[in-house]
Amino acid sequence: MVDSQYFLPNDIGIAALDCAEAFRLLSPQEKMYAHYLSRASWYGGLAVLLQTSPESPVIFVLLQRIFRKQSPAQLEAVATSAGLSSEEYQAFLVYAAGFYANMGNYKSFGDSKFVPNLPKDKLDSLVRASQAFQEDPIEMGALWESCSSLIHSLKDNQKQLGLGDKGITTYFSGNCCMEDAELAQKFLDSKKLSAYNTRLFKRENGEKTCYEVRLASAVKKDATVDGECESCFGCFDFEGKEFSVKRGDYAPLMERVCYYLQKAQAHAANENQKKMLEQYRQSFTLGSVEAHKEGSRYWIKDKGPIVESYIGFIESYRDPFGSRGEFEGFVAVVNKAMSERFAKLVSSAEVLLPELPWPREFEKDNFLKPDFTSLDVLTFAGSGIPAGINIPNYDDIRQSEGFKNVSLGNVLAVAYATNKEKLTFLEEDDKDLFVKWKSPSFEVQVGLHELLGHGSGKLFVQDNKGIFNFEQSKVINPETGELVSSWYQDNETWDSKFSTLASSYEECRAECVGLFLSLNKNVLSIFGHEGQDAEDVVYVNWLSMVRGGLLGLEFYTPESKTWRQAHMQARFVILRVLLDAGEDLVALKEVTGADGKPDARIRLDRSKIHTVGKEAIHRFLCKLQVFKSTADVEKGRALYEGYSTVNESGEHNFMRLRETVLLRKEDRKMFVQANTEISEESVELVEYEGTTSGLIQSFVERFQDNDKLEADLLALSRVDSSCWC
């Protein structure tokens, strides 16, 4: 039997993202703009297959060919004839839908592998009996042969994403380890190159170790081309090793992205959008992160667009080293009513920021008021869909030029709806309150987390001319009582400095800001909560966080002592902080459930949130910010990894609790997204039902040039196939 944590259950939640009304209200020009941006996003999103696992591109092509010939309903009769039960066929559909939703065979939230929940011989029979296989047995047979073992394999190093013996990654060749990643980062820093759009390949050339840094671009040649002032490409000696910088990674996909971005430019609403898209095209054509940064500057200036979007190599959660970005692209329509609340929060930001627990010198010199909008997602291409986003991730732009925040309203509406019967680990008298206030409280938390969490705090930097961005002779470190003695150098960033720690540490800091400021009555009033309702929102927000910390244990891997999900590690850390606060603020106990199996109960004393809870978060949050501001990796790591430790000893046996969490876990919902198509010079929205069949069909109909596209994907997969052995 396969461990349940490695397959998706047949009753997994699936929901359609509703954007019909938002799309209907767009003008013809806006619809065309949204259509072409969606095309660019979906084609670029296929790069995630190549960023996830060696077998993902092949599985994608296999599934596309099977379902293009036969819909899920048509294939069911084939499955029955092949000897599959209805439950086994449903398990196959769930696997296929899960693969599409995660853009690969590893969960986007948690980075663990999932495999089909049916016998290998049954899946083999179904694939071979499919019309696609019957019509082209040689090509389909070759595809199936190249991925059938890996689809089911759960070898220790294939159970989760990771580097070296800790897991699978395609950001690095299979012979790389953490020392290689660290050396490569030093090399990139020395050349002032960002790792965001790169992968690293290592080879031995005689007695010399050689590294290839490959940049994502449509252009394949490494010589300077039109539009470039100078080239960073070529071979370099660095610390006794040879580094070659090349481009052309994902080239056929980047070509398509650039094609559709150019189409979108013709329908842009203003000059900022046109210049933004031009810089994005330059970035994906040449492999230039600097061009993407320039495009992001125009994006920040594009205030209050009706159609909002962002595209590129953005989030670094899945890079084991924490520096390389996964491709994503989203297109969404502004929800004006909800956005008004967020606009009020932005207006209050300069009053709220001084309430945060670090000294004024540790806050940005000026708060650059960002756009903060609620959006209904039309397209979100990548490995998963978040509830909110704070971007761009470029430190220098965020610190001095600004950023934008978005809350994804139609995602929140369906993703965090709570069913009382499925609620785990809460006391019965908390469940009704939790169901009632979970979504409203999460809306408050997301707003604070994105705007004042990720949007707050200063990084102390010394530039290449030796000039500091703070008064180095005056600023006192509150943790030591002495002058600040460490900072970032000009070529260092938060991600490059804190590397493997950066993502989760920053998510924890933002979550703590959300908890801390959710106690503010003015904030609650902005979101329409007053009196007892406001107190209930606070209680459920904090209760949700401590429960989330317990649920986070699902995403801890004991064998490698690593966390697979940044947000859930952050919530576990917060649970530990609040447990350590004492005074019975949080009580966590192991019990036996009504079914006779191990269970747990968590209780939060709401009368102590404003006192014991607030003080605990105050102290911890100050430390997080001070260590971040001063680039104090050593103390930051000691603090954060200390709270991240999953022990068997002590008051709480977290290893045993992890087993209980796995026993009672509920998988995250999957989302079905609409497509757009041009019909007689107008753009139509094509919607699908919120089922496995609807999700599968949406992907089958999403791409046009199937033969060429699939040939390109397979070629990209094969060219590096020897690197993963």
XYZ file of C-alpha atoms in Angstrom:
725
model
C 0.000 0.000 0.000
C 1.193 3.510 -0.861
C 1.497 5.882 2.112
C -1.512 8.220 1.932
C 0.697 11.307 2.018
C 1.923 10.376 -1.469
C -1.373 10.199 -3.327
C -4.344 12.507 -3.801
C -7.654 11.176 -2.413
C -10.552 10.519 -4.730
C -12.729 13.007 -2.843
C -10.225 15.886 -3.057
C -11.886 19.282 -3.301
C -12.030 20.868 -6.754
C -13.512 24.301 -7.424
C -13.966 26.489 -10.479
C -12.564 30.016 -10.160
C -15.468 32.281 -11.045
C -14.474 35.356 -13.042
C -17.367 35.523 -15.510
C -18.903 38.769 -14.220
C -15.532 40.508 -13.898
C -14.626 39.486 -17.460
C -18.022 40.530 -18.846
C -17.507 44.083 -17.600
C -14.235 44.524 -19.509
C -14.123 46.569 -22.691
C -13.239 44.804 -25.982
C -9.710 46.272 -25.783
C -9.271 45.096 -22.181
C -10.515 41.611 -23.085
C -8.003 41.392 -25.926
C -5.207 42.594 -23.625
C -6.191 39.993 -21.010
C -6.379 37.265 -23.657
C -2.862 37.759 -24.996
C -1.367 38.136 -21.525
C -3.079 34.876 -20.572
C -1.568 33.182 -23.625
C 1.903 34.419 -22.626
C 1.373 33.227 -19.052
C 0.163 29.739 -19.974
C 2.975 29.069 -22.435
C 5.592 30.400 -20.038
C 4.042 28.363 -17.242
C 5.039 25.187 -19.069
C 8.633 25.958 -17.994
C 7.543 24.828 -14.518
C 7.414 21.263 -15.862
C 11.129 21.535 -16.618
C 11.765 23.202 -13.257
C 10.041 20.443 -11.251
C 11.229 16.947 -12.161
C 12.900 15.131 -15.069
C 9.744 13.170 -15.849
C 7.179 16.002 -15.629
C 7.428 17.203 -19.272
C 6.994 13.628 -20.535
C 3.992 12.939 -18.282
C 2.408 16.196 -19.473
C 2.744 15.223 -23.137
C 1.436 11.718 -22.398
C -1.668 13.038 -20.648
C -2.332 15.680 -23.311
C -2.247 13.049 -26.059
C -4.491 10.639 -24.184
C -7.149 13.242 -23.367
C -7.018 14.989 -26.752
C -8.196 11.765 -28.350
C -10.733 10.851 -25.665
C -12.451 12.955 -23.044
C -12.570 11.603 -19.479
C -16.141 10.422 -20.115
C -15.135 8.608 -23.324
C -12.074 7.060 -21.702
C -14.167 5.584 -18.879
C -15.515 2.782 -21.076
C -11.935 1.925 -22.079
C -10.939 1.848 -18.405
C -13.778 -0.536 -17.574
C -12.803 -2.852 -20.420
C -9.183 -2.725 -19.218
C -10.276 -4.032 -15.817
C -10.301 -0.840 -13.760
C -12.970 -0.347 -11.106
C -14.797 2.976 -10.959
C -12.694 3.937 -7.913
C -9.467 3.125 -9.769
C -10.513 5.151 -12.803
C -11.428 8.066 -10.552
C -7.978 7.770 -8.945
C -6.422 8.091 -12.416
C -8.497 11.203 -13.171
C -7.537 12.707 -9.804
C -3.864 12.047 -10.550
C -4.133 13.690 -13.983
C -6.025 16.689 -12.596
C -3.523 16.999 -9.751
C -0.638 16.870 -12.208
C -2.123 19.723 -14.253
C -3.027 21.782 -11.177
C 0.505 21.488 -9.771
C 2.182 21.662 -13.196
C 4.155 18.546 -12.356
C 4.122 15.460 -10.145
C 5.209 17.237 -6.952
C 2.767 19.230 -4.829
C 3.194 22.973 -5.240
C 2.339 23.356 -1.556
C 4.667 21.037 0.319
C 6.950 19.839 -2.496
C 6.212 16.144 -1.878
C 5.706 13.730 -4.742
C 2.287 12.280 -5.509
C 1.708 9.066 -7.422
C -1.399 7.413 -8.932
C -3.491 5.641 -6.308
C -4.049 2.519 -8.389
C -1.983 -0.581 -9.178
C 0.798 -0.176 -11.728
C -0.564 -2.919 -13.955
C -4.013 -1.273 -14.068
C -2.553 2.072 -15.152
C -0.392 0.296 -17.713
C -3.450 -1.451 -19.144
C -5.397 1.809 -19.364
C -2.612 3.700 -21.133
C -2.098 0.893 -23.658
C -5.843 0.576 -24.311
C -6.324 4.305 -24.915
C -7.124 5.488 -28.453
C -3.967 7.632 -28.495
C -1.814 4.559 -27.830
C -3.724 2.343 -30.268
C -3.317 4.866 -33.093
C 0.389 5.527 -32.466
C 1.828 2.646 -30.438
C 5.473 3.405 -31.275
C 5.491 7.050 -30.162
C 3.148 6.514 -27.228
C 5.024 3.377 -26.243
C 8.285 5.328 -26.142
C 6.684 8.053 -24.014
C 5.186 5.540 -21.612
C 8.419 3.576 -21.370
C 10.387 6.718 -20.460
C 8.124 7.807 -17.595
C 6.097 4.805 -16.327
C 8.615 3.766 -13.660
C 9.201 7.315 -12.434
C 5.460 7.998 -12.199
C 5.184 5.373 -9.448
C 8.670 5.539 -7.927
C 8.951 6.526 -4.274
C 12.653 6.063 -3.684
C 13.822 8.068 -0.701
C 15.452 10.811 -2.776
C 12.374 11.051 -5.029
C 9.776 11.575 -2.312
C 10.303 15.329 -2.166
C 12.081 18.193 -3.873
C 15.562 18.897 -2.554
C 19.246 19.067 -3.402
C 21.700 16.159 -3.424
C 20.574 13.196 -1.336
C 17.710 15.224 0.177
C 15.480 15.116 -2.883
C 14.946 15.876 -6.552
C 15.545 19.219 -8.211
C 16.023 20.297 -11.804
C 17.365 23.723 -10.830
C 20.691 21.891 -10.385
C 22.181 18.885 -12.161
C 21.979 15.697 -10.124
C 25.663 15.797 -9.131
C 25.356 19.182 -7.372
C 25.299 19.634 -3.606
C 24.799 22.605 -1.301
C 28.503 23.540 -1.536
C 28.143 23.858 -5.316
C 25.092 26.089 -4.868
C 26.995 28.320 -2.424
C 29.989 28.624 -4.753
C 27.732 29.430 -7.708
C 26.031 32.161 -5.684
C 29.422 33.714 -4.900
C 30.276 33.625 -8.597
C 26.958 35.216 -9.577
C 27.433 37.919 -6.950
C 30.907 38.646 -8.298
C 29.437 39.159 -11.780
C 26.405 41.053 -10.443
C 24.144 38.448 -12.013
C 20.832 37.440 -10.474
C 20.087 33.746 -9.987
C 16.354 34.247 -10.560
C 16.256 33.013 -14.175
C 19.124 30.506 -14.002
C 19.842 26.824 -13.548
C 23.215 25.271 -12.667
C 24.829 22.271 -14.375
C 28.071 20.714 -13.117
C 30.481 18.511 -15.022
C 33.971 17.190 -14.471
C 36.486 17.995 -17.224
C 39.520 15.900 -16.375
C 40.703 17.132 -13.017
C 38.838 20.429 -13.320
C 35.285 21.065 -12.149
C 33.210 23.082 -14.616
C 29.868 24.760 -14.007
C 27.373 25.951 -16.592
C 25.086 28.795 -15.510
C 22.191 28.743 -17.967
C 19.852 31.708 -18.320
C 16.271 31.472 -19.569
C 15.954 33.244 -22.928
C 14.553 32.945 -26.433
C 17.977 33.839 -27.855
C 20.360 30.897 -27.817
C 23.642 32.457 -28.937
C 25.912 33.802 -26.237
C 27.485 36.660 -28.191
C 26.172 40.194 -27.708
C 23.040 40.816 -29.794
C 21.075 43.919 -30.758
C 19.747 45.647 -27.666
C 22.631 44.630 -25.411
C 25.351 47.068 -24.367
C 27.655 44.319 -23.112
C 27.641 40.580 -22.672
C 28.017 38.697 -19.405
C 28.386 35.443 -21.288
C 31.538 33.386 -21.701
C 33.970 31.336 -19.607
C 35.473 32.521 -16.330
C 37.870 31.137 -13.737
C 36.552 31.545 -10.202
C 38.148 30.121 -7.056
C 39.917 27.422 -9.059
C 36.788 26.329 -10.917
C 35.570 27.113 -14.424
C 32.218 28.838 -14.885
C 30.527 29.296 -18.248
C 27.519 31.582 -18.553
C 25.163 30.609 -21.362
C 21.615 31.336 -22.368
C 18.800 29.623 -24.217
C 17.133 27.713 -21.369
C 13.452 27.047 -22.210
C 14.081 28.916 -25.504
C 11.016 27.650 -27.457
C 8.737 28.556 -24.538
C 10.313 31.988 -24.078
C 9.797 32.631 -27.819
C 6.084 32.012 -27.408
C 5.919 34.216 -24.314
C 7.558 37.078 -26.234
C 5.217 36.591 -29.208
C 2.101 36.950 -27.089
C 3.493 39.836 -25.044
C 4.022 41.695 -28.312
C 0.417 40.946 -29.268
C -0.739 42.276 -25.887
C 1.230 45.514 -26.368
C -1.105 46.529 -29.189
C -4.013 46.533 -26.718
C -2.293 48.159 -23.729
C -4.214 50.909 -21.950
C -1.315 53.351 -21.487
C 2.386 54.013 -22.044
C 3.421 52.415 -18.755
C 1.859 49.129 -19.837
C 3.495 49.324 -23.274
C 6.939 50.041 -21.815
C 6.441 47.363 -19.167
C 5.665 44.719 -21.795
C 8.555 45.865 -23.982
C 10.986 45.370 -21.087
C 9.485 41.986 -20.267
C 9.973 40.953 -23.900
C 13.565 42.134 -23.704
C 14.045 40.107 -20.528
C 12.651 36.860 -21.921
C 14.398 37.369 -25.269
C 17.879 38.041 -23.894
C 17.758 36.426 -20.456
C 18.120 39.794 -18.728
C 16.893 40.151 -15.143
C 17.828 43.848 -15.357
C 15.274 44.284 -18.157
C 12.684 42.485 -16.023
C 13.470 44.852 -13.163
C 12.973 47.794 -15.508
C 9.647 46.321 -16.601
C 8.707 45.949 -12.930
C 9.394 49.653 -12.411
C 6.870 50.515 -15.128
C 4.492 47.975 -13.582
C 4.664 49.773 -10.222
C 3.903 53.075 -11.999
C 0.837 51.562 -13.669
C -1.535 52.546 -10.878
C -5.023 51.092 -10.654
C -5.246 49.216 -13.975
C -8.493 47.447 -14.755
C -6.566 44.389 -15.946
C -3.652 43.585 -13.623
C -0.851 41.171 -14.466
C 2.685 40.085 -13.643
C 4.924 37.556 -15.329
C 8.398 36.112 -14.947
C 10.677 34.006 -12.774
C 9.268 35.204 -9.473
C 9.123 33.067 -6.333
C 12.159 31.151 -5.058
C 10.353 28.780 -2.649
C 11.132 25.621 -4.621
C 14.820 26.232 -5.279
C 16.595 24.219 -2.544
C 19.072 27.096 -2.225
C 16.335 29.755 -2.227
C 17.590 31.999 -5.060
C 16.109 30.738 -8.342
C 12.623 31.794 -9.353
C 9.837 29.569 -10.605
C 8.014 30.887 -13.660
C 4.556 32.270 -13.075
C 2.199 34.607 -14.839
C -1.166 35.912 -13.755
C -3.914 38.002 -15.322
C -6.741 39.304 -13.175
C -9.536 41.868 -13.072
C -9.899 44.411 -10.285
C -12.771 43.956 -7.814
C -13.510 47.614 -7.079
C -15.687 47.154 -3.979
C -13.175 44.984 -2.125
C -10.267 47.120 -3.311
C -11.713 50.130 -1.488
C -11.011 48.413 1.856
C -7.424 47.747 0.897
C -7.025 51.362 -0.267
C -8.105 52.487 3.215
C -5.528 50.146 4.737
C -2.830 51.680 2.518
C -3.904 55.148 3.663
C -3.511 54.035 7.284
C -0.111 52.418 6.729
C 1.987 55.387 7.863
C 0.061 55.430 11.155
C 0.313 51.667 11.628
C 4.007 51.192 10.782
C 5.280 53.006 13.912
C 3.332 50.483 16.009
C 5.606 47.674 14.835
C 8.095 46.625 17.524
C 11.406 47.717 16.009
C 13.111 51.129 16.302
C 12.329 53.800 13.696
C 15.788 53.446 12.148
C 14.940 49.862 11.177
C 11.990 50.998 9.075
C 12.191 52.284 5.500
C 13.004 55.974 5.231
C 9.756 56.584 3.357
C 6.732 54.338 2.975
C 6.014 54.296 -0.738
C 2.259 53.860 -0.896
C 1.571 50.935 -3.212
C -1.428 49.849 -5.173
C -3.353 47.327 -3.088
C -6.189 45.753 -4.988
C -8.510 42.804 -4.735
C -8.471 40.843 -7.966
C -10.575 38.138 -9.543
C -8.137 35.772 -11.215
C -8.681 35.034 -14.887
C -5.369 33.210 -15.352
C -2.726 32.032 -12.919
C -0.114 29.897 -14.649
C 2.522 28.184 -12.529
C 2.592 25.448 -9.929
C -0.076 26.864 -7.619
C -2.277 29.844 -6.825
C -1.649 31.943 -3.689
C -4.198 33.991 -1.764
C -2.184 37.197 -1.928
C 1.008 38.553 -3.439
C 3.497 41.319 -2.650
C 5.798 41.989 -5.605
C 8.287 42.660 -7.140
C 10.760 40.600 -5.120
C 13.729 42.776 -6.045
C 15.039 44.254 -2.776
C 16.500 47.415 -4.304
C 13.196 48.311 -5.993
C 11.066 47.452 -2.950
C 13.259 49.506 -0.634
C 13.442 52.699 -2.668
C 10.871 52.657 -5.479
C 7.886 50.690 -4.213
C 5.825 47.575 -4.776
C 2.265 46.401 -5.312
C 0.001 44.196 -3.234
C -2.801 42.057 -4.548
C -5.382 39.916 -2.789
C -6.936 37.269 -5.000
C -10.602 37.547 -4.093
C -12.114 34.684 -6.078
C -9.379 32.384 -4.764
C -10.101 33.379 -1.165
C -13.812 32.836 -1.737
C -13.449 29.146 -2.512
C -10.070 28.072 -1.106
C -10.729 28.926 2.516
C -14.395 28.044 2.824
C -14.506 25.690 5.807
C -16.654 22.601 6.380
C -17.341 22.034 10.097
C -17.398 18.241 9.725
C -13.866 18.258 8.320
C -12.378 20.600 10.933
C -9.591 18.897 12.838
C -7.847 19.508 16.171
C -10.286 22.124 17.533
C -12.556 21.928 20.566
C -16.244 21.568 19.651
C -17.118 24.958 21.142
C -14.635 26.663 18.769
C -15.818 25.067 15.542
C -18.920 27.164 14.771
C -17.021 30.378 15.456
C -14.138 29.168 13.288
C -16.424 28.336 10.355
C -18.157 31.726 10.599
C -15.041 33.901 10.829
C -12.302 31.924 9.044
C -12.645 33.688 5.683
C -13.164 37.233 7.074
C -10.231 36.824 9.467
C -8.015 35.452 6.721
C -8.868 38.444 4.546
C -7.574 40.727 7.334
C -4.459 38.579 7.808
C -3.677 38.528 4.071
C -4.053 42.303 3.851
C -1.709 42.954 6.766
C 0.710 40.174 5.775
C 1.180 41.496 2.245
C 1.081 45.274 2.787
C 2.715 45.791 6.176
C 4.470 42.438 6.535
C 6.356 42.111 3.266
C 6.104 45.870 2.751
C 7.870 46.873 5.975
C 11.404 46.900 7.307
C 14.694 48.321 6.071
C 17.814 46.502 4.897
C 21.052 48.200 5.954
C 23.328 48.434 2.895
C 26.800 49.742 2.079
C 27.000 50.503 -1.649
C 29.985 50.013 -3.939
C 31.181 53.540 -3.146
C 31.287 52.775 0.569
C 28.194 54.875 1.337
C 25.722 53.566 3.935
C 21.939 53.947 3.698
C 21.784 54.444 7.485
C 23.759 56.399 10.075
C 26.357 53.774 10.803
C 27.891 55.778 13.658
C 24.563 56.275 15.462
C 22.107 53.382 14.909
C 21.912 51.038 17.899
C 21.096 47.352 17.591
C 18.314 46.808 20.182
C 19.333 43.165 20.623
C 22.906 44.045 21.700
C 22.630 47.658 22.901
C 25.642 48.437 20.712
C 26.162 50.082 17.337
C 25.026 48.067 14.322
C 28.072 46.110 13.193
C 26.859 44.136 10.152
C 25.039 44.986 6.919
C 24.593 44.005 3.280
C 27.249 44.733 0.691
C 26.212 46.303 -2.609
C 26.063 42.986 -4.487
C 24.205 41.076 -1.754
C 20.456 40.577 -1.490
C 18.182 39.133 1.174
C 17.804 35.902 -0.839
C 21.500 35.512 -1.607
C 22.539 36.246 1.985
C 19.969 34.160 3.885
C 19.593 31.582 1.030
C 17.846 28.434 2.326
C 16.392 30.330 5.283
C 15.141 33.390 3.404
C 11.679 32.369 2.160
C 10.274 30.848 5.348
C 11.899 33.438 7.633
C 10.314 36.250 5.613
C 6.911 34.551 5.547
C 7.132 34.167 9.327
C 7.972 37.853 9.741
C 4.976 38.820 7.584
C 2.650 36.437 9.451
C 3.772 37.919 12.780
C 3.085 41.440 11.493
C -0.420 40.278 10.533
C -1.069 38.812 13.984
C 0.353 41.833 15.765
C -1.559 44.481 13.807
C -4.805 42.498 13.687
C -5.163 43.536 17.345
C -5.599 47.146 16.200
C -9.265 48.201 16.328
C -8.820 50.698 13.488
C -7.564 47.945 11.199
C -10.551 45.765 12.039
C -12.869 48.698 11.428
C -11.435 49.191 7.934
C -12.556 45.652 7.132
C -16.001 46.309 8.601
C -15.573 44.539 11.949
C -16.675 46.280 15.154
C -17.389 45.315 18.754
C -17.793 41.617 19.513
C -17.457 40.712 15.832
C -14.036 42.367 15.794
C -12.934 40.388 18.852
C -14.157 37.168 17.224
C -12.147 37.977 14.088
C -9.013 38.465 16.215
C -9.610 35.230 18.098
C -10.195 33.153 14.968
C -7.194 34.723 13.243
C -4.875 33.749 16.103
C -6.564 30.363 16.546
C -6.166 29.689 12.825
C -2.465 30.492 13.097
C -1.770 28.093 15.991
C -3.848 25.364 14.327
C -1.909 26.060 11.124
C 1.302 25.507 13.062
C 0.121 22.047 14.065
C -1.037 21.273 10.507
C 2.377 22.408 9.326
C 3.920 19.199 10.648
C 2.629 17.465 7.513
C 5.284 19.382 5.588
C 8.253 18.296 7.704
C 10.468 15.450 6.460
C 12.047 13.615 9.438
C 14.530 11.651 7.316
C 16.298 14.801 6.110
C 15.141 17.064 8.968
C 13.907 19.585 6.409
C 10.744 21.606 5.839
C 9.089 21.437 2.432
C 6.831 24.481 2.648
C 7.856 27.979 3.710
C 4.500 29.213 5.057
C 3.786 26.073 7.055
C 7.244 26.102 8.626
C 6.581 29.733 9.547
C 3.281 28.822 11.233
C 4.916 25.990 13.182
C 7.556 28.454 14.395
C 4.811 30.837 15.549
C 3.039 27.983 17.359
C 6.299 27.222 19.180
C 6.761 30.894 20.108
C 3.235 31.103 21.540
C 3.611 27.804 23.411
C 6.864 29.122 24.904
C 5.045 32.265 26.034
C 3.554 30.153 28.810
C 0.736 31.262 31.143
C -1.535 28.723 29.362
C -1.961 31.033 26.367
C -1.927 27.961 24.099
C -2.734 24.424 25.218
C -1.880 21.480 22.992
C -2.722 17.944 24.072
C -2.843 14.491 22.521
C -6.150 12.640 22.844
C -7.928 9.606 21.438
C -10.529 10.467 18.819
C -14.101 9.191 18.630
C -12.865 6.683 16.047
C -10.399 5.239 18.545
C -7.399 6.618 16.643
C -4.820 9.201 17.838
C -6.047 12.786 17.766
C -5.061 16.169 19.189
C -6.769 19.267 20.573
C -5.495 22.806 20.528
C -6.960 25.613 22.622
C -6.177 29.312 22.733
C -7.068 31.461 25.761
C -8.667 34.455 24.090
C -8.441 36.537 27.257
C -4.624 36.490 27.003
C -4.168 37.314 23.316
C -3.875 41.073 23.917
C -1.404 40.603 26.765
C 0.671 37.409 26.799
C 0.229 36.751 23.079
C 0.950 40.293 21.951
C 4.090 40.542 24.095
C 5.444 37.216 22.791
C 4.963 38.234 19.157
C 6.374 41.716 19.942
C 9.650 40.249 21.220
C 9.997 37.650 18.503
C 9.103 39.995 15.651
C 11.673 42.551 16.790
C 14.396 39.903 16.681
C 13.334 38.754 13.217
C 13.512 42.286 11.832
C 16.788 43.244 13.512
C 18.584 40.149 12.238
C 17.140 40.734 8.772
C 18.057 44.430 8.680
C 21.613 43.810 9.829
C 22.280 40.776 7.587
C 23.027 38.769 10.735
C 22.642 35.326 9.191
C 24.260 33.531 12.131
C 21.847 34.826 14.771
C 18.878 34.729 12.419
C 19.547 31.093 11.569
C 20.083 30.111 15.215
C 16.798 31.746 16.230
C 14.702 30.442 13.374
C 16.092 26.940 13.135
C 15.791 26.594 16.898
C 12.037 27.177 16.749
C 11.777 25.044 13.566
C 13.152 21.949 15.302
C 10.682 19.066 15.492
C 11.481 17.210 18.721
C 10.307 13.970 20.275
C 11.299 15.079 23.763
C 9.985 17.913 25.882
C 6.457 18.830 26.850
C 5.135 18.072 23.358
C 6.187 15.117 21.235
C 5.982 16.821 17.838
C 7.196 13.757 15.961
C 4.271 11.752 17.323
C 1.915 14.661 16.672
C 3.153 14.680 13.085
C 1.867 11.122 12.670
C -1.516 12.238 13.994
C -1.571 15.181 11.569
C -0.786 12.867 8.647
C -3.524 10.479 9.788
C -6.145 13.241 9.699
C -4.849 15.544 6.944
C -7.059 17.073 4.270
C -5.540 17.877 0.885
C -5.701 21.402 -0.530
C -8.326 22.170 -3.121
C -7.509 22.254 -6.802
C -8.739 25.063 -9.032
C -10.275 24.940 -12.490
C -9.505 28.026 -14.553
C -11.312 29.362 -17.604
C -9.775 29.823 -21.044
C -10.199 32.707 -23.460
C -10.526 32.417 -27.218
C -10.933 34.850 -30.098
C -14.183 34.403 -32.004
C -14.894 36.754 -34.914
C -12.559 39.453 -33.557
C -14.022 39.378 -30.045
C -12.763 37.497 -27.014
C -14.978 34.871 -25.411
C -14.618 33.279 -21.991
C -14.715 29.472 -21.982
C -15.665 28.061 -18.582
C -15.446 24.516 -17.210
C -17.157 22.658 -14.397
C -15.384 22.299 -11.058
C -14.551 18.602 -11.436
C -11.580 16.463 -12.413
C -13.006 16.262 -15.936
C -13.412 20.040 -16.114
C -9.850 20.630 -14.946
C -8.455 18.117 -17.461
C -10.511 19.509 -20.323
C -9.383 23.072 -19.581
C -5.751 22.029 -20.124
C -6.490 19.984 -23.233
C -8.108 23.057 -24.827
C -5.546 25.563 -23.524
C -2.793 25.170 -26.117
C -3.023 25.415 -29.906
C 0.189 24.300 -31.660
C 0.133 20.926 -29.930
C 2.446 18.873 -32.174
C 5.177 21.524 -32.280
C 4.729 22.458 -28.630
C 4.964 18.873 -27.430
C 7.975 18.195 -29.653
C 9.679 21.231 -28.127
C 8.898 20.109 -24.577
C 10.237 16.630 -25.215
C 13.375 18.017 -26.869
C 14.009 20.303 -23.888
C 13.518 17.351 -21.573
C 15.837 15.041 -23.507
C 18.720 17.467 -23.944
C 19.387 17.440 -20.188
C 18.253 13.878 -19.434
C 21.788 12.693 -18.636
C 22.117 15.438 -15.980
C 19.664 13.820 -13.565
C 21.176 10.344 -13.401
